[in-house]
Short mmCIF file of C-alpha atoms in Angstrom, two decimals:
data_model
loop_
_atom_site.label_atom_id
_atom_site.label_comp_id
_atom_site.label_asym_id
_atom_site.label_seq_id
_atom_site.Cartn_x
_atom_site.Cartn_y
_atom_site.Cartn_z
CA MET N 1 -0.59 12.31 -15.43
CA ILE N 2 1.41 13.48 -12.38
CA GLU N 3 4.80 15.17 -12.48
CA ALA N 4 6.37 16.31 -9.23
CA ALA N 5 9.73 18.08 -9.14
CA GLY N 6 11.72 18.88 -6.01
CA LEU N 7 8.66 18.18 -3.87
CA GLU N 8 9.30 18.65 -0.17
CA HIS N 9 7.23 19.06 2.97
CA ARG N 10 8.94 18.50 6.31
CA PHE N 11 7.51 18.96 9.79
CA ARG N 12 9.32 20.28 12.86
CA ASN N 13 10.09 16.74 14.00
CA GLY N 14 11.86 16.08 10.70
CA ARG N 15 9.22 13.74 9.36
CA GLY N 16 7.51 14.30 6.05
CA VAL N 17 8.71 13.87 2.47
CA GLY N 18 11.29 15.19 0.09
CA PRO N 19 12.94 16.30 -1.84
CA ILE N 20 11.20 13.98 -4.32
CA ASP N 21 10.95 13.85 -8.10
CA LEU N 22 8.06 11.63 -9.18
CA ARG N 23 6.26 10.90 -12.42
CA ILE N 24 3.10 8.78 -12.68
CA ALA N 25 2.16 7.93 -16.26
CA ALA N 26 -1.23 7.20 -17.80
CA GLY N 27 -2.45 3.69 -17.05
CA GLU N 28 -0.03 3.08 -14.20
CA ARG N 29 -1.01 1.36 -10.96
CA ALA N 30 1.71 2.42 -8.53
CA ALA N 31 2.09 1.76 -4.82
CA LEU N 32 3.88 3.77 -2.16
CA MET N 33 5.33 1.46 0.49
CA GLY N 34 7.30 2.34 3.60
CA ALA N 35 7.39 2.09 7.37
CA ASN N 36 5.04 4.23 9.44
CA GLY N 37 6.31 7.79 9.29
CA ALA N 38 8.02 7.34 5.91
CA GLY N 39 5.82 10.05 4.39
CA LYS N 40 3.33 8.04 2.33
CA THR N 41 0.25 9.90 3.57
CA THR N 42 1.97 13.28 3.42
CA LEU N 43 2.92 12.70 -0.22
CA LEU N 44 -0.58 11.54 -1.14
CA ARG N 45 -2.13 14.58 0.51
CA ILE N 46 0.19 16.91 -1.42
CA LEU N 47 -0.65 15.20 -4.71
CA ALA N 48 -4.35 15.39 -3.78
CA THR N 49 -4.00 19.17 -3.20
CA ALA N 50 -5.02 18.72 0.45
CA THR N 51 -1.57 19.83 1.71
CA ARG N 52 0.66 22.49 0.17
CA PRO N 53 4.33 21.54 -0.29
CA ARG N 54 6.93 23.82 1.23
CA ARG N 55 9.12 23.44 -1.85
CA GLY N 56 8.75 22.12 -5.37
CA GLY N 57 5.74 21.84 -7.61
CA VAL N 58 3.28 19.43 -9.19
CA LEU N 59 1.73 19.13 -12.63
CA TRP N 60 -1.58 17.28 -12.88
CA CYS N 61 -2.24 16.39 -16.54
CA GLY N 62 -0.42 19.60 -17.42
CA TRP N 63 -2.29 21.78 -14.91
CA THR N 64 -0.39 23.66 -12.22
CA ALA N 65 -3.40 25.18 -10.43
CA PRO N 66 -4.76 22.92 -7.65
CA CYS N 67 -8.29 24.33 -8.07
CA LYS N 68 -8.36 23.08 -11.67
CA ALA N 69 -6.57 19.82 -10.90
CA ARG N 70 -9.12 18.76 -8.28
CA ARG N 71 -11.65 17.92 -11.01
CA LEU N 72 -9.23 15.26 -12.24
CA ILE N 73 -8.53 13.71 -8.84
CA GLY N 74 -10.26 11.10 -6.72
CA PHE N 75 -8.82 10.98 -3.18
CA ALA N 76 -9.65 8.38 -0.54
CA ALA N 77 -8.03 9.31 2.76
CA ASP N 78 -7.23 6.74 5.43
CA SER N 79 -10.17 8.11 7.46
CA GLU N 80 -13.69 8.11 6.04
CA LEU N 81 -15.55 11.26 5.02
CA GLU N 82 -19.17 10.50 5.68
CA ASP N 83 -22.49 11.68 7.10
CA VAL N 84 -23.94 8.77 9.01
CA GLY N 85 -27.41 10.24 8.55
CA LEU N 86 -27.24 9.55 4.81
CA THR N 87 -27.55 6.27 2.97
CA GLY N 88 -24.59 4.98 1.01
CA ARG N 89 -26.22 5.94 -2.27
CA GLN N 90 -26.94 9.48 -1.09
CA SER N 91 -23.39 9.97 0.14
CA ILE N 92 -21.82 8.75 -3.11
CA HIS N 93 -24.27 10.84 -5.14
CA PHE N 94 -23.28 13.93 -3.15
CA TRP N 95 -19.57 13.47 -3.91
CA CYS N 96 -20.23 12.60 -7.53
CA ARG N 97 -22.24 15.81 -8.03
CA GLN N 98 -19.27 17.90 -6.96
CA TRP N 99 -17.70 17.14 -10.34
CA THR N 100 -20.47 15.91 -12.66
CA SER N 101 -23.95 16.79 -13.84
CA SER N 102 -27.13 15.19 -12.47
CA ALA N 103 -27.48 13.14 -15.65
CA GLN N 104 -23.93 11.81 -15.35
CA ALA N 105 -24.38 11.02 -11.66
CA ALA N 106 -27.51 9.02 -12.44
CA THR N 107 -25.32 6.67 -14.48
CA LEU N 108 -22.10 6.74 -12.50
CA VAL N 109 -23.46 6.14 -8.98
CA PRO N 110 -25.20 2.78 -9.71
CA ARG N 111 -22.11 1.70 -11.66
CA ILE N 112 -19.67 2.22 -8.79
CA LEU N 113 -22.09 0.67 -6.28
CA GLU N 114 -22.14 -2.48 -8.39
CA ARG N 115 -18.40 -2.54 -9.02
CA LEU N 116 -17.51 -2.22 -5.32
CA SER N 117 -20.24 -4.63 -4.19
CA LEU N 118 -22.23 -1.97 -2.31
CA ALA N 119 -25.44 -2.23 -4.32
CA GLY N 120 -27.11 -4.50 -1.77
CA VAL N 121 -26.67 -1.97 1.06
CA ALA N 122 -26.82 1.24 -0.99
CA ASP N 123 -30.10 2.41 0.55
CA GLU N 124 -29.22 1.56 4.14
CA PRO N 125 -28.00 4.28 6.56
CA ILE N 126 -24.22 4.57 6.77
CA ALA N 127 -24.53 4.43 10.55
CA GLY N 128 -25.24 0.70 10.22
CA TYR N 129 -22.26 -0.03 7.97
CA SER N 130 -19.40 -2.22 9.19
CA PHE N 131 -15.83 -0.91 9.05
CA GLY N 132 -15.21 -2.84 5.84
CA MET N 133 -18.34 -1.43 4.21
CA ARG N 134 -17.30 2.11 5.20
CA ARG N 135 -13.91 1.57 3.58
CA ARG N 136 -15.66 0.46 0.37
CA LEU N 137 -17.82 3.56 0.64
CA ALA N 138 -14.72 5.78 0.87
CA LEU N 139 -13.34 4.15 -2.27
CA ALA N 140 -16.67 4.61 -4.05
CA GLN N 141 -16.72 8.30 -3.11
CA ALA N 142 -13.24 8.74 -4.59
CA LEU N 143 -13.79 6.72 -7.77
CA VAL N 144 -17.43 7.41 -8.66
CA HIS N 145 -16.70 10.28 -11.06
CA GLU N 146 -14.09 8.16 -12.86
CA PRO N 147 -11.17 10.53 -12.15
CA ARG N 148 -8.10 10.58 -14.36
CA ILE N 149 -5.98 10.34 -11.19
CA ALA N 150 -6.92 8.21 -8.16
CA LEU N 151 -5.00 8.61 -4.88
CA LEU N 152 -5.94 5.95 -2.35
CA ASP N 153 -4.54 5.76 1.19
CA GLU N 154 -4.54 2.23 2.67
CA PRO N 155 -7.37 1.11 0.34
CA THR N 156 -7.29 -2.55 1.43
CA ALA N 157 -7.78 -1.83 5.14
CA GLY N 158 -10.85 -3.65 6.40
CA LEU N 159 -11.66 -5.25 3.04
CA ASP N 160 -12.64 -8.91 2.85
CA ALA N 161 -11.70 -11.21 -0.05
CA GLU N 162 -14.66 -9.99 -2.12
CA GLY N 163 -13.73 -6.37 -1.53
CA LEU N 164 -10.08 -6.98 -2.42
CA GLU N 165 -11.06 -8.65 -5.66
CA ALA N 166 -13.44 -5.82 -6.52
CA LEU N 167 -10.74 -3.24 -5.86
CA GLN N 168 -8.19 -5.11 -7.95
CA THR N 169 -10.68 -5.34 -10.82
CA GLN N 170 -11.41 -1.62 -10.55
CA LEU N 171 -7.71 -0.72 -10.68
CA ALA N 172 -7.20 -2.95 -13.72
CA SER N 173 -10.20 -1.34 -15.44
CA ARG N 174 -8.80 2.13 -14.78
CA ALA N 175 -5.46 1.13 -16.27
CA GLN N 176 -7.15 -0.08 -19.46
CA THR N 177 -8.79 3.31 -19.95
CA GLY N 178 -5.49 5.13 -19.37
CA ASP N 179 -6.31 6.43 -15.88
CA ALA N 180 -3.54 6.50 -13.28
CA THR N 181 -3.78 5.16 -9.72
CA LEU N 182 -1.37 5.72 -6.84
CA ILE N 183 -2.01 3.90 -3.58
CA ALA N 184 -0.27 3.95 -0.21
CA SER N 185 -0.25 0.43 1.16
CA ASN N 186 1.97 -2.06 2.96
CA ASP N 187 -0.29 -4.94 1.91
CA CYS N 188 2.47 -6.88 0.12
CA THR N 189 0.20 -9.53 -1.36
CA PHE N 190 -2.26 -7.03 -2.84
CA VAL N 191 0.43 -4.68 -4.14
CA ALA N 192 2.32 -7.49 -5.88
CA ARG N 193 -0.90 -8.68 -7.50
CA ALA N 194 -2.61 -5.39 -8.38
CA CYS N 195 0.18 -2.87 -9.08
CA ASN N 196 2.74 -2.68 -11.87
CA ARG N 197 5.07 -0.34 -9.98
CA VAL N 198 6.31 -0.05 -6.39
CA ILE N 199 7.92 3.05 -4.88
CA PHE N 200 9.71 2.46 -1.57
CA LEU N 201 9.88 5.48 0.74
CA ASP N 202 12.29 5.62 3.66
CA GLN N 203 12.46 8.72 5.88
CA GLY N 204 10.65 10.69 3.22
CA LEU N 205 12.95 9.76 0.33
CA VAL N 206 12.56 7.36 -2.59
CA VAL N 207 14.97 4.46 -2.10
CA ALA N 208 13.65 2.16 -4.85
CA ASP N 209 11.23 2.47 -7.76
CA ALA N 210 10.57 -0.57 -9.93
CA ALA N 211 8.09 -3.25 -10.92
CA PRO N 212 7.20 -5.71 -8.11
CA GLU N 213 8.78 -8.63 -9.96
CA THR N 214 12.01 -6.67 -10.43
CA LEU N 215 12.22 -5.87 -6.73
CA LEU N 216 11.48 -9.47 -5.77
CA ALA N 217 14.13 -10.71 -8.19
CA SER N 218 16.68 -8.56 -6.38
CA VAL N 219 16.58 -10.93 -3.40
CA GLY N 220 16.57 -14.03 -5.61
CA ASP N 221 14.53 -17.15 -5.14
CA THR N 222 15.10 -17.08 -1.40
CA ARG N 223 13.04 -18.97 1.13
CA ARG N 224 12.90 -17.90 4.77
CA ILE N 225 12.31 -20.36 7.59
CA GLU N 226 11.65 -19.73 11.26
CA LEU N 227 12.52 -22.37 13.81
CA ASP N 228 11.41 -22.24 17.44
CA ILE N 229 14.07 -23.43 19.86
CA THR N 230 14.61 -23.46 23.60
CA GLU N 231 16.44 -20.58 25.20
CA GLY N 232 20.19 -21.15 25.41
CA ALA N 233 20.58 -22.95 22.09
CA HIS N 234 21.20 -19.62 20.34
CA ALA N 235 24.88 -19.92 21.26
CA ARG N 236 25.24 -22.50 18.48
CA ILE N 237 23.79 -20.32 15.71
CA HIS N 238 27.22 -20.26 14.02
CA GLU N 239 26.75 -23.91 13.05
CA LEU N 240 24.08 -22.91 10.54
CA HIS N 241 26.42 -20.55 8.69
CA ASN N 242 28.58 -23.56 7.76
CA ILE N 243 25.72 -25.20 5.82
CA SER N 244 25.87 -24.81 2.04
CA GLY N 245 22.80 -22.91 0.78
CA VAL N 246 22.30 -20.84 3.96
CA ALA N 247 22.45 -17.11 3.16
CA ASN N 248 21.89 -15.81 6.67
CA ALA N 249 20.91 -17.04 10.12
CA VAL N 250 20.01 -15.01 13.20
CA CYS N 251 18.46 -15.84 16.56
CA ALA N 252 16.19 -13.66 18.70
CA SER N 253 13.79 -14.49 21.55
CA GLY N 254 13.96 -18.23 20.99
CA VAL N 255 13.35 -18.02 17.23
CA VAL N 256 16.00 -18.81 14.63
CA THR N 257 15.43 -17.11 11.27
CA VAL N 258 17.28 -18.62 8.31
CA ASP N 259 17.35 -17.46 4.68
CA LEU N 260 17.91 -20.31 2.25
CA LEU N 261 19.34 -19.94 -1.24
CA ASP N 262 18.76 -23.63 -1.90
CA ASP N 263 15.73 -25.63 -0.75
CA ALA N 264 18.02 -28.64 -0.39
CA ALA N 265 19.59 -26.94 2.62
CA LEU N 266 16.34 -27.18 4.58
CA GLY N 267 16.95 -30.76 5.68
CA ALA N 268 20.44 -29.98 6.91
CA VAL N 269 19.21 -26.94 8.88
CA VAL N 270 16.47 -28.96 10.57
CA HIS N 271 18.92 -31.75 11.40
CA VAL N 272 21.38 -29.34 13.02
CA VAL N 273 18.80 -27.40 15.02
CA ASP N 274 17.09 -30.57 16.22
CA SER N 275 20.43 -31.73 17.64
CA TRP N 276 20.62 -28.70 19.93
CA PRO N 277 19.56 -28.88 23.59
CA GLY N 278 15.76 -29.05 23.70
CA GLY N 279 15.56 -29.84 19.99
CA LEU N 280 13.36 -28.19 17.37
CA GLN N 281 10.00 -27.01 18.75
CA ALA N 282 8.27 -25.71 15.59
CA LEU N 283 9.00 -24.79 11.96
CA ARG N 284 7.47 -22.14 9.66
CA ILE N 285 8.37 -21.55 6.00
CA HIS N 286 7.62 -18.65 3.66
CA ARG N 287 9.02 -17.19 0.45
CA LEU N 288 10.33 -13.65 0.66
CA ASP N 289 7.91 -10.85 -0.31
CA LEU N 290 8.08 -7.09 -0.79
CA SER N 291 8.42 -6.49 2.95
CA ASP N 292 11.62 -8.54 2.93
CA VAL N 293 12.93 -6.52 -0.04
CA PHE N 294 12.24 -3.31 1.89
CA ARG N 295 14.05 -4.64 4.96
CA HIS N 296 16.98 -5.70 2.78
CA LEU N 297 17.25 -2.19 1.30
CA THR N 298 16.67 -0.11 4.43
CA GLY N 299 17.17 -2.33 7.46
CA THR N 300 13.68 -1.28 8.58
CA ALA N 301 10.48 -3.33 8.75
CA LEU N 302 7.43 -2.16 6.83
CA ASP N 303 5.28 -2.67 9.93
CA SER N 304 7.61 -0.79 12.27
CA THR N 305 5.95 1.60 14.68
CA GLY N 306 6.16 5.33 14.31
CA VAL N 307 4.09 8.48 14.05
CA GLN N 308 2.75 9.39 10.62
CA PRO N 309 2.34 13.15 10.22
#
């Protein structure tokens, strides 16, 4: 569906993407993940024909001409395209008519309104929509004409549980009909649940490309715990490294973070930390997710600050 070869677009500050070779097959639900400034939005905009690459080229279902490829693409940017004077139905109908006939739009618009749970507010002015409703509207505008290729930038932003479920269902439905979807998102829970492929970008380059379960398996069945301690006890952090089943232990700002390879080590860690001056103040446990895999590979957090060109 998408084939990019030697794709590159760098800005004067060095940010951007490339060189990248990327292939998105029919039926795939792929996610671009990376810290702010990694190039996710830049890459999506190039694939959506909204930005021209400085080097390399793209094939969209065999087409090389962006003007022809646009009929195959549905693009939802991270900022909404809307006319607040219109109703939701009118706005979606307008975008649908860019690529379909009136007869097709008459069928497609009610269908997407229902699928993205916008039917109840379809005839209300967009000006009265909440942020979450406007994000659903942006998705509806991109998906209404049932494009072969969907490119969605931060599609889960502002969505409630109902909206997330509707989006996941829509992506699964697209996969069944052989349509491809590429999203840019650092929503680890949604990506692991809704996508069958994850592409990690770091400083504009692909550093990993695999199924979510494969990436998660690379860090093993590790559990991370955070223990709040009093200041000064960090000097004894070395005691935790001597416990069998502890993979790593670090201390910063009164919080000890420990990665456990064996759940049986939890009791020993708590016992040791509670013996320190001031004792254990609080304990939090979570299993590692895709953000931890990214940090393991790059040393950078997915939610790190930066400027996205």
